[in-house]
Tab-separated table of C-alpha atoms and ligand atoms in Angstrom:
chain	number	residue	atom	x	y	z
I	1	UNK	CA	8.458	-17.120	-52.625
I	2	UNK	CA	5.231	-18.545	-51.651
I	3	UNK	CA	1.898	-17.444	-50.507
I	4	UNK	CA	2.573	-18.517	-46.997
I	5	UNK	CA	6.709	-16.749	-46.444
I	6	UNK	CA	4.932	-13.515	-48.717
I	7	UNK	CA	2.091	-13.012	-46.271
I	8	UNK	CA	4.744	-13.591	-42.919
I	9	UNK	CA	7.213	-10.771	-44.491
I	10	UNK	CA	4.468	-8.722	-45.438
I	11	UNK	CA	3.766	-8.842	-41.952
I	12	UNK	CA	6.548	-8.180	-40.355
I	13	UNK	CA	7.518	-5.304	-42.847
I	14	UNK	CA	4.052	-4.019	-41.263
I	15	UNK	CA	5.169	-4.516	-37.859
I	16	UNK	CA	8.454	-2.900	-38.717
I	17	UNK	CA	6.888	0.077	-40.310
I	18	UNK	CA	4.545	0.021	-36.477
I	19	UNK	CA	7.595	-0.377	-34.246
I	20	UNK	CA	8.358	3.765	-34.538
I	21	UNK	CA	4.803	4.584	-34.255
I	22	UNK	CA	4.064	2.446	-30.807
I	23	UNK	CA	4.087	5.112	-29.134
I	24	UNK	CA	1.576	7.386	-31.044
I	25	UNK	CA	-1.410	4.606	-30.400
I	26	UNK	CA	-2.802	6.275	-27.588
I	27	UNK	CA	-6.074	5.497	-25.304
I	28	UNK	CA	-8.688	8.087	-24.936
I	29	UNK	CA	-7.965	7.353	-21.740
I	30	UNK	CA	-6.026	4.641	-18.908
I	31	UNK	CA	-7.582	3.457	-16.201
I	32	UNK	CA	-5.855	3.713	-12.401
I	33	UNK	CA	-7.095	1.789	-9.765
I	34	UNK	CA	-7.130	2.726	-5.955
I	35	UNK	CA	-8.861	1.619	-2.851
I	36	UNK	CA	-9.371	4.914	-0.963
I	37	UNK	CA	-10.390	7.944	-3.123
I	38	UNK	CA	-10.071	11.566	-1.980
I	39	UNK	CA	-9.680	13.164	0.249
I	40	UNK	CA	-7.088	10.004	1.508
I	41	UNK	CA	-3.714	11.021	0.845
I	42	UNK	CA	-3.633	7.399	-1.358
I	43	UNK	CA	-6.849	8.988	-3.309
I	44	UNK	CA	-4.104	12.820	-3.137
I	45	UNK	CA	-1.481	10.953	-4.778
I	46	UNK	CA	-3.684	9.423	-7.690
I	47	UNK	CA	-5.059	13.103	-8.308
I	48	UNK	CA	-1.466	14.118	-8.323
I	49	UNK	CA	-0.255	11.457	-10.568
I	50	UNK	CA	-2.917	12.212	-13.178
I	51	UNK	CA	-2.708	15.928	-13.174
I	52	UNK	CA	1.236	15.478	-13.435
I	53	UNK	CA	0.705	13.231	-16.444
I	54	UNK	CA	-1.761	15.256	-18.136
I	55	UNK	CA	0.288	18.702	-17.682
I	56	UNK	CA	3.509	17.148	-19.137
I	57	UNK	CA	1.918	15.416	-21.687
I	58	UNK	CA	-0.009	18.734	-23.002
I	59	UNK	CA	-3.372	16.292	-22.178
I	60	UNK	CA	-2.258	13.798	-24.620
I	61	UNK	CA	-2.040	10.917	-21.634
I	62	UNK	CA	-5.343	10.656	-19.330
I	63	UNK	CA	-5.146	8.312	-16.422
I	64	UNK	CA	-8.714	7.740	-14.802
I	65	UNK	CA	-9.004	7.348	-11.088
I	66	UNK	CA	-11.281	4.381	-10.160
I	67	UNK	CA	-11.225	4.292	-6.218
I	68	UNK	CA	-12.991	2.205	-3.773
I	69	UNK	CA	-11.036	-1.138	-5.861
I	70	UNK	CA	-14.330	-0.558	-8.404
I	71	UNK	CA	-12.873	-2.211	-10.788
I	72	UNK	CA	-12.821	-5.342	-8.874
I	73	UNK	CA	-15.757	-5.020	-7.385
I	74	UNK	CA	-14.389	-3.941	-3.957
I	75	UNK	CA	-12.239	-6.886	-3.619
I	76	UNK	CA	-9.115	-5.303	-3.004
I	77	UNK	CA	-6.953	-8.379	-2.971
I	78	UNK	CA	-7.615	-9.130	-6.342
I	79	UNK	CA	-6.478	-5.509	-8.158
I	80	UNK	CA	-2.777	-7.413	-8.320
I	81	UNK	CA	-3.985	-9.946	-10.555
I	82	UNK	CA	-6.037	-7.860	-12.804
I	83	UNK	CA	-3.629	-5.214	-12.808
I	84	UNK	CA	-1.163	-8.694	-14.370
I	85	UNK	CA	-3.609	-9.421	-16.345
I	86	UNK	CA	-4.600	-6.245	-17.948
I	87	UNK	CA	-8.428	-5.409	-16.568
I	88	UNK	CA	-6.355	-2.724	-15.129
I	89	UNK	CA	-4.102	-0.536	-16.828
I	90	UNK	CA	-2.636	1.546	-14.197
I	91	UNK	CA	-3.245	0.992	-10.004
I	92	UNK	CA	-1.712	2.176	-6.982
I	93	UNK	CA	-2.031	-0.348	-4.783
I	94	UNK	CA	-1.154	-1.369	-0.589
I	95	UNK	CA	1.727	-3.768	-0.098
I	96	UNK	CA	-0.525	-5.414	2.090
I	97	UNK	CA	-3.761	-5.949	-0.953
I	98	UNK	CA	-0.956	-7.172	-3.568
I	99	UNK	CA	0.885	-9.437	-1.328
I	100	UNK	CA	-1.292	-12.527	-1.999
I	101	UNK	CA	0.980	-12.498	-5.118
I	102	UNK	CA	3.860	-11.015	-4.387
I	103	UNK	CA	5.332	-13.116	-1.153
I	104	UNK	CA	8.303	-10.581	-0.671
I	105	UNK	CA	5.578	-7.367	0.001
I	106	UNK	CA	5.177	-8.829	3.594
I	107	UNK	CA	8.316	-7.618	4.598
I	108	UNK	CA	6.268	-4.403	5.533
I	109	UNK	CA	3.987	-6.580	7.594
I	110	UNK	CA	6.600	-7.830	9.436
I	111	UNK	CA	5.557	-6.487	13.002
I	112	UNK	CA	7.230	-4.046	14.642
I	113	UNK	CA	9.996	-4.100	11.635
I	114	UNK	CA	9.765	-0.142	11.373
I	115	UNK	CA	9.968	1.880	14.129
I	116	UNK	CA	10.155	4.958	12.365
I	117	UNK	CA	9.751	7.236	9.054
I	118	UNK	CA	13.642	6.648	8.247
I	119	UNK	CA	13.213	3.068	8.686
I	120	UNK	CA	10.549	2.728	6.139
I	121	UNK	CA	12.532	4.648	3.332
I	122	UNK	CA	15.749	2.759	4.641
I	123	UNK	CA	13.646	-0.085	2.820
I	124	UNK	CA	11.869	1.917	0.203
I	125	UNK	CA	14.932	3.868	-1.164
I	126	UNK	CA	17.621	1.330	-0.628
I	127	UNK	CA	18.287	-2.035	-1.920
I	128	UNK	CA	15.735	-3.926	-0.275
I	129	UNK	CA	13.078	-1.682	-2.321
I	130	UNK	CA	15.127	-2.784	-5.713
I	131	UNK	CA	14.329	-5.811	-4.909
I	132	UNK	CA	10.787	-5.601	-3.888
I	133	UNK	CA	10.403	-3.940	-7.607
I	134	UNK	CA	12.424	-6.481	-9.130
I	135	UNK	CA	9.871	-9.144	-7.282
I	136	UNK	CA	6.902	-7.075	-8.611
I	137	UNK	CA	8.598	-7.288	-11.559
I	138	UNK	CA	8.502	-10.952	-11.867
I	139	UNK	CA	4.807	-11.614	-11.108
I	140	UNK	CA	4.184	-9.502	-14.858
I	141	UNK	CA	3.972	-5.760	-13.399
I	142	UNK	CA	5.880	-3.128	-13.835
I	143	UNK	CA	6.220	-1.160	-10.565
I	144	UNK	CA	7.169	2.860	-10.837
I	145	UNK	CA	7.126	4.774	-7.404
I	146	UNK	CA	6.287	4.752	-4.316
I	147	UNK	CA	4.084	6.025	-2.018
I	148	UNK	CA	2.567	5.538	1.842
I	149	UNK	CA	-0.838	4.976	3.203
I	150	UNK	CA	1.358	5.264	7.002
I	151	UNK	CA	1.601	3.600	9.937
I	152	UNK	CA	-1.404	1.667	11.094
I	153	UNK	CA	-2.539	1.921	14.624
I	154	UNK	CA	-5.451	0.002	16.541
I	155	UNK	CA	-8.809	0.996	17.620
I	156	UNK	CA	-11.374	-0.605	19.167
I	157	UNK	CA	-14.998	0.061	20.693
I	158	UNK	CA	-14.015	-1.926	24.366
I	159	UNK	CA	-11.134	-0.334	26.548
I	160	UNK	CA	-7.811	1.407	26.114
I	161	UNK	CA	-4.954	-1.682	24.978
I	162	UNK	CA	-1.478	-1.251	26.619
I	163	UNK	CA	-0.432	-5.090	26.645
I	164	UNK	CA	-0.830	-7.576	24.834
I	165	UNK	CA	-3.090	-8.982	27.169
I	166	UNK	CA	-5.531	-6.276	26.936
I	167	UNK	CA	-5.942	-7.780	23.187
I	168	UNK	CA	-7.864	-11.171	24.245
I	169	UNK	CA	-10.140	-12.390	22.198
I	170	UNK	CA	-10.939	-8.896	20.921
I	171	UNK	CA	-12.550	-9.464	17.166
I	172	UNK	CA	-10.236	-7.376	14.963
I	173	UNK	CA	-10.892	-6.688	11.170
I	174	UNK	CA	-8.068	-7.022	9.509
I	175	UNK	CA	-7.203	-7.033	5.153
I	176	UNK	CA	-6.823	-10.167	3.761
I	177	UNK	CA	-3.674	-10.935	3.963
I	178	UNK	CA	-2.551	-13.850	6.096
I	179	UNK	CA	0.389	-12.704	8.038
I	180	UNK	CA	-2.295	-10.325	9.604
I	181	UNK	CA	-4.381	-13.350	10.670
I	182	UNK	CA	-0.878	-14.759	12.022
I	183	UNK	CA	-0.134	-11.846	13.972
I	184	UNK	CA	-3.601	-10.957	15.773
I	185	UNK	CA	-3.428	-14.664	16.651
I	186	UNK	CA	-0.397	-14.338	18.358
I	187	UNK	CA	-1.352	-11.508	20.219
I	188	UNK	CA	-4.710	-13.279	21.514
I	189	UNK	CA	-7.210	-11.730	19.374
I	190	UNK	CA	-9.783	-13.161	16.779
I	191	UNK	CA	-8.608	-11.722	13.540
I	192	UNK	CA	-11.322	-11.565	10.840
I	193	UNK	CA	-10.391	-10.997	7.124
I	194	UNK	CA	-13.088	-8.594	4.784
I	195	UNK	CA	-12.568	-5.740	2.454
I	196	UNK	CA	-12.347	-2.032	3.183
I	197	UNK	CA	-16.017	-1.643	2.022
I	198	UNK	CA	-17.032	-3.951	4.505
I	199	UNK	CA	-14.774	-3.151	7.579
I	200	UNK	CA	-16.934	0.210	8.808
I	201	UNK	CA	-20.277	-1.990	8.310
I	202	UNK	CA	-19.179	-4.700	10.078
I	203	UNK	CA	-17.826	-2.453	13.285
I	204	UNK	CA	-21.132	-0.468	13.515
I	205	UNK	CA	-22.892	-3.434	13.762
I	206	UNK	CA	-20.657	-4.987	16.188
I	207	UNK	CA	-19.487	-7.832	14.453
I	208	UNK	CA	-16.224	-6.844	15.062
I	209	UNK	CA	-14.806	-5.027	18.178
I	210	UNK	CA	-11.665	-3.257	16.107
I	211	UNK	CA	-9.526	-2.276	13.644
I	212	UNK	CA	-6.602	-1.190	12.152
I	213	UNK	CA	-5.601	1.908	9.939
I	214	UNK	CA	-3.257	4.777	9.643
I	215	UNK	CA	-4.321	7.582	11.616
I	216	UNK	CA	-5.733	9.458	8.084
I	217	UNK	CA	-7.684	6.401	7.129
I	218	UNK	CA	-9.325	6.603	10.698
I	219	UNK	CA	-10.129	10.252	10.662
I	220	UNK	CA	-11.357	10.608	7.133
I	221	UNK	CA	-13.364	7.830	7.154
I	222	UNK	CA	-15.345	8.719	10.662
I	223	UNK	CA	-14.275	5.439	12.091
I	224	UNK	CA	-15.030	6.915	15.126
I	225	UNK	CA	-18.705	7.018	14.786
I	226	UNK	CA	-18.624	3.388	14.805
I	227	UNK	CA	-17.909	2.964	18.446
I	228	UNK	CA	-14.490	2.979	17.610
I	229	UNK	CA	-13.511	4.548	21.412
I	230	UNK	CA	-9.926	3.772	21.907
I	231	UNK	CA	-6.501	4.181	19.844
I	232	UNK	CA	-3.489	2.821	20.498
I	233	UNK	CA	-0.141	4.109	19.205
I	234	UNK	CA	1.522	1.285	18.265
I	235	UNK	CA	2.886	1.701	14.817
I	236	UNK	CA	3.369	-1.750	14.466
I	237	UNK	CA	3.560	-2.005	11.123
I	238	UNK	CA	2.806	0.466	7.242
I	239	UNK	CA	1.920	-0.108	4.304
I	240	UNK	CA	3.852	1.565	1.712
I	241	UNK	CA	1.813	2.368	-1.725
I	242	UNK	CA	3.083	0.797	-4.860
I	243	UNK	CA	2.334	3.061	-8.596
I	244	UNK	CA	2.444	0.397	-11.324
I	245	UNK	CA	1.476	-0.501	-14.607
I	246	UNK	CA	0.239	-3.609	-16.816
I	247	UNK	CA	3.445	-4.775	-18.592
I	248	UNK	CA	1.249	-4.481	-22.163
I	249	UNK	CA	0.011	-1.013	-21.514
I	250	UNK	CA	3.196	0.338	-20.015
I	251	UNK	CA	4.848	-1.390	-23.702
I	252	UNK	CA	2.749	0.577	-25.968
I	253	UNK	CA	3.823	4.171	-24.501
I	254	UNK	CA	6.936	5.761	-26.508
I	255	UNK	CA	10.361	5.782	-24.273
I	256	UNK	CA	9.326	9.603	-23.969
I	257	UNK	CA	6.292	8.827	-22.344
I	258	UNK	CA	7.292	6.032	-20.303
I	259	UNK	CA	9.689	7.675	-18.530
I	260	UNK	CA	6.777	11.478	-18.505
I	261	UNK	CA	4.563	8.997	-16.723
I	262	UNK	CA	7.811	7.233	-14.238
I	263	UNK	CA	8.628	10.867	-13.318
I	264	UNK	CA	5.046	11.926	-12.810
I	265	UNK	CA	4.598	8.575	-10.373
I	266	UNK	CA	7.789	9.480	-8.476
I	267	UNK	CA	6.843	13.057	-7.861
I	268	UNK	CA	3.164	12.617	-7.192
I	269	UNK	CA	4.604	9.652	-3.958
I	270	UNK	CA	7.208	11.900	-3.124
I	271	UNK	CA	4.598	15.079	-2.415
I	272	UNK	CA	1.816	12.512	-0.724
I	273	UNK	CA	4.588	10.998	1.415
I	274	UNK	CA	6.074	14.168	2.562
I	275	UNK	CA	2.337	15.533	3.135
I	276	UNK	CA	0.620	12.668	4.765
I	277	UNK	CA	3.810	12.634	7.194
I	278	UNK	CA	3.180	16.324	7.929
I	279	UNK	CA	-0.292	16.073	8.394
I	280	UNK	CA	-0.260	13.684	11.811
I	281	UNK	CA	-0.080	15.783	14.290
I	282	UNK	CA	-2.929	17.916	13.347
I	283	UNK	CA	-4.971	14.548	12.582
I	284	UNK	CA	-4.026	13.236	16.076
I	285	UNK	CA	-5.599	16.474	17.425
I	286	UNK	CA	-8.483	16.113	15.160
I	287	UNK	CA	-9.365	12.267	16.358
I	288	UNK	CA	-9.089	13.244	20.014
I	289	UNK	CA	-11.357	16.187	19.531
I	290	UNK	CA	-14.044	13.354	17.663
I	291	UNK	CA	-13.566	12.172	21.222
I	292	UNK	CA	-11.153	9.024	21.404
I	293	UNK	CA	-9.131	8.351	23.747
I	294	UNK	CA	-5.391	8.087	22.025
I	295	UNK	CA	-2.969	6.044	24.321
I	296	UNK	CA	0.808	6.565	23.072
I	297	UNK	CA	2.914	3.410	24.403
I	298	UNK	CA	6.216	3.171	26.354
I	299	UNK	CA	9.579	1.486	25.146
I	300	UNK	CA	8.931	-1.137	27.707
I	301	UNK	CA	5.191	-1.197	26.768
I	302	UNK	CA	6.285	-1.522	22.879
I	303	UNK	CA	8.893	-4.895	23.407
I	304	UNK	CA	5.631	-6.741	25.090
I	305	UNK	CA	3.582	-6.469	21.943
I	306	UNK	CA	6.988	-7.290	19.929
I	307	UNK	CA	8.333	-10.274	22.159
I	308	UNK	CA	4.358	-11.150	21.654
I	309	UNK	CA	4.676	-11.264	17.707
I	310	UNK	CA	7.922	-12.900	17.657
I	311	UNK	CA	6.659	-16.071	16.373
I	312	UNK	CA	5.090	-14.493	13.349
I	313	UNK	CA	8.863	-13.516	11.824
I	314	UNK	CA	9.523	-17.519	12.502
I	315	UNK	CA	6.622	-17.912	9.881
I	316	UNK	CA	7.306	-15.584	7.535
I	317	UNK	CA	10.636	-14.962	7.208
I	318	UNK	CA	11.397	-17.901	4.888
I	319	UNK	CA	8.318	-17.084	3.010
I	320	UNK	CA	9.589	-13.603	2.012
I	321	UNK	CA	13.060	-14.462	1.355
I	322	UNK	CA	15.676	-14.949	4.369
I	323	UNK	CA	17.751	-12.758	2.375
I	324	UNK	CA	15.417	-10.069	2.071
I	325	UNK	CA	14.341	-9.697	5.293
I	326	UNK	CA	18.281	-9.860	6.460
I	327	UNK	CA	19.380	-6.861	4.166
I	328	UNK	CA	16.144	-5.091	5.416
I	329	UNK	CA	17.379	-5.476	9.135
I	330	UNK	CA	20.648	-4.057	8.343
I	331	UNK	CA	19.448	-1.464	6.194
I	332	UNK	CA	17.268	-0.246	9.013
I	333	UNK	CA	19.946	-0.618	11.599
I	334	UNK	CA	22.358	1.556	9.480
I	335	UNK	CA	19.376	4.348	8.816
I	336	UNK	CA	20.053	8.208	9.279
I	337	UNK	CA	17.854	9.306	12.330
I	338	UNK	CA	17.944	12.476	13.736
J	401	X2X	O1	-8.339	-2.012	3.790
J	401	X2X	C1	-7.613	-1.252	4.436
J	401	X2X	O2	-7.502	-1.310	5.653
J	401	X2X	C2	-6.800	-0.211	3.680
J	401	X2X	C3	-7.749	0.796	3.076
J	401	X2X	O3	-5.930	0.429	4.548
J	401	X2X	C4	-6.020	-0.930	2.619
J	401	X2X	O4	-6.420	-1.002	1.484
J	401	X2X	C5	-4.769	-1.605	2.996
């Protein structure tokens, strides 16, 4: 045997000898990226997660929460690709931030697609949300739970919106994600892509005239002493949260641990969902107490806005996958609803 075939089977007889041990080679500690910290019920969930992880693990696994997208310096629409690429070991991330990458996450974007809580885990639960994972799967990361930042509904500092109409060339800051821009445009607005960080900046100053958020996003974050007068109800579309891990990181945990940490994901989205759900009304009274005025929208009201956005499922649909957005139709049509 020579030098060279010696030192390659002393190798692998070290890697070998590793293989059993992966799992021992612990971090001090694992980074987890969010964009909202606490007291957001996305900011809830990463709490939850880590304390979940560190109880069943007897402290032997510590996830760090990062919020505000730190670890990409705000820039929420990159934490997919550093999450791939291992800057990141852990992140819970928006459908909306990470579908730059992944094509298929605009299915939630998909106006008007969801017209209710059972719809969205019609898609989540069922075998449209296999599929999203397998998708996520395929860009490098390896998706675990989910989770729900909720149903995002529209402010803005000018005049209560009922119709479409009423949307004309309002400015609207929206994430960057261009089915947004696609979908403003369609309904007569100016749509203007920035980050979270810069979205309440931008409406104090003016620069834009309105936003969009679930209703905790808008009440947490005060959006409403930004001029931010008027809500409409329009649940037009929400952003279901995404726990995942770099495929590296998630390869050095022991089968034990991977599926401690799985569990811990599942049952930290599973509490936020159910809470953030149950917290609405009492937000709703919270927001019109800061003063708002809330408008709720009629049936007839609702099919303006969606005969508005038609166009935008035209765009998109072969984007995300005909297929997809097919067995995502059905799967809502065929939901339990009370
Ligand atoms: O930027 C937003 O609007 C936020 C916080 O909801 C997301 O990250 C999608």
């Amino acid at each position: 045997m020579g030098f060279r075939s010696l030192a390659v089977a002393a190798t692998a007889a070290v890697m070998l000898l590793a293989a059993p041990f992966a799992g021992a080679q612990l971090k001090d500690e694992y980074t987890v990226s969010t964009v909202l910290p606490t007291p957001f019920p996305w900011g809830e969930a990463a709490e939850r997660w880590a304390e979940l992880v560190a109880e069943r693990s007897d402290g032997r696994i510590n996830l760090k929460i990062y919020p505000n997208a730190e670890l990409v310096a705000g820039n929420q629409t990159r934490e997919f690709p550093a999450l791939r690429s291992g800057v990141i070991d852990f992140a819970i991330g928006s459908t909306i931030n990470w579908s730059p990458q992944v094509p298929e996450l605009n299915l939630f974007s998909l106006p008007f697609l969801m017209p209710d809580y059972a719809a969205i885990d019609a898609l989540t639960q069922g075998e449209a949300g296999e599929r999203i994972f397998e998708a996520v799967r395929g860009k490098g990361v390896v998706p675990l739970a989910w989770g729900e930042n909720g149903f995002r509904e529209l402010s803005n500092s000018s005049h209560v919106i009922r119709t479409p109409a009423d949307l004309e060339g309002l400015k609207i800051r929206v994430v960057g994600s261009p089915l947004f821009e696609d979908t403003f445009t369609a309904l007569g607005a100016n749509p203007t892509q920035m980050s979270w960080a810069d979205a309440k900046p931008a409406l104090s100053t003016g620069a834009v005239d309105g936003q969009e958020n679930p209703l905790s996003v808008f009440q947490i974050a005060n959006i409403h002493e930004v001029g931010q007068k008027y809500l409409t109800r329009w649940h037009y579309m929400a952003d279901p949260l995404i726990f995942a891990a770099n495929r590296n990181i998630w390869q050095s945990f022991s089968e034990a641990d991977r599926e401690l940490i799985r569990q811990a994901a599942i049952d930290a989205g599973e509490w936020e969902i159910e809470r953030s759900r149950a917290q609405v009304p009492e937000r709703l009274e919270a927001i019109r107490e800061q003063g708002v005025t809330i408008t709720e929208l009629s049936d007839e009201e609702l099919a303006a806005f969606r005969e508005a956005t038609a166009e935008v499922y035209e765009e998109w649909t072969p984007r995300i996958g005909e297929a997809l957005v097919e067995l995502a139709r059905e799967a809502i049509a065929e939901r339990a609803t009370e």
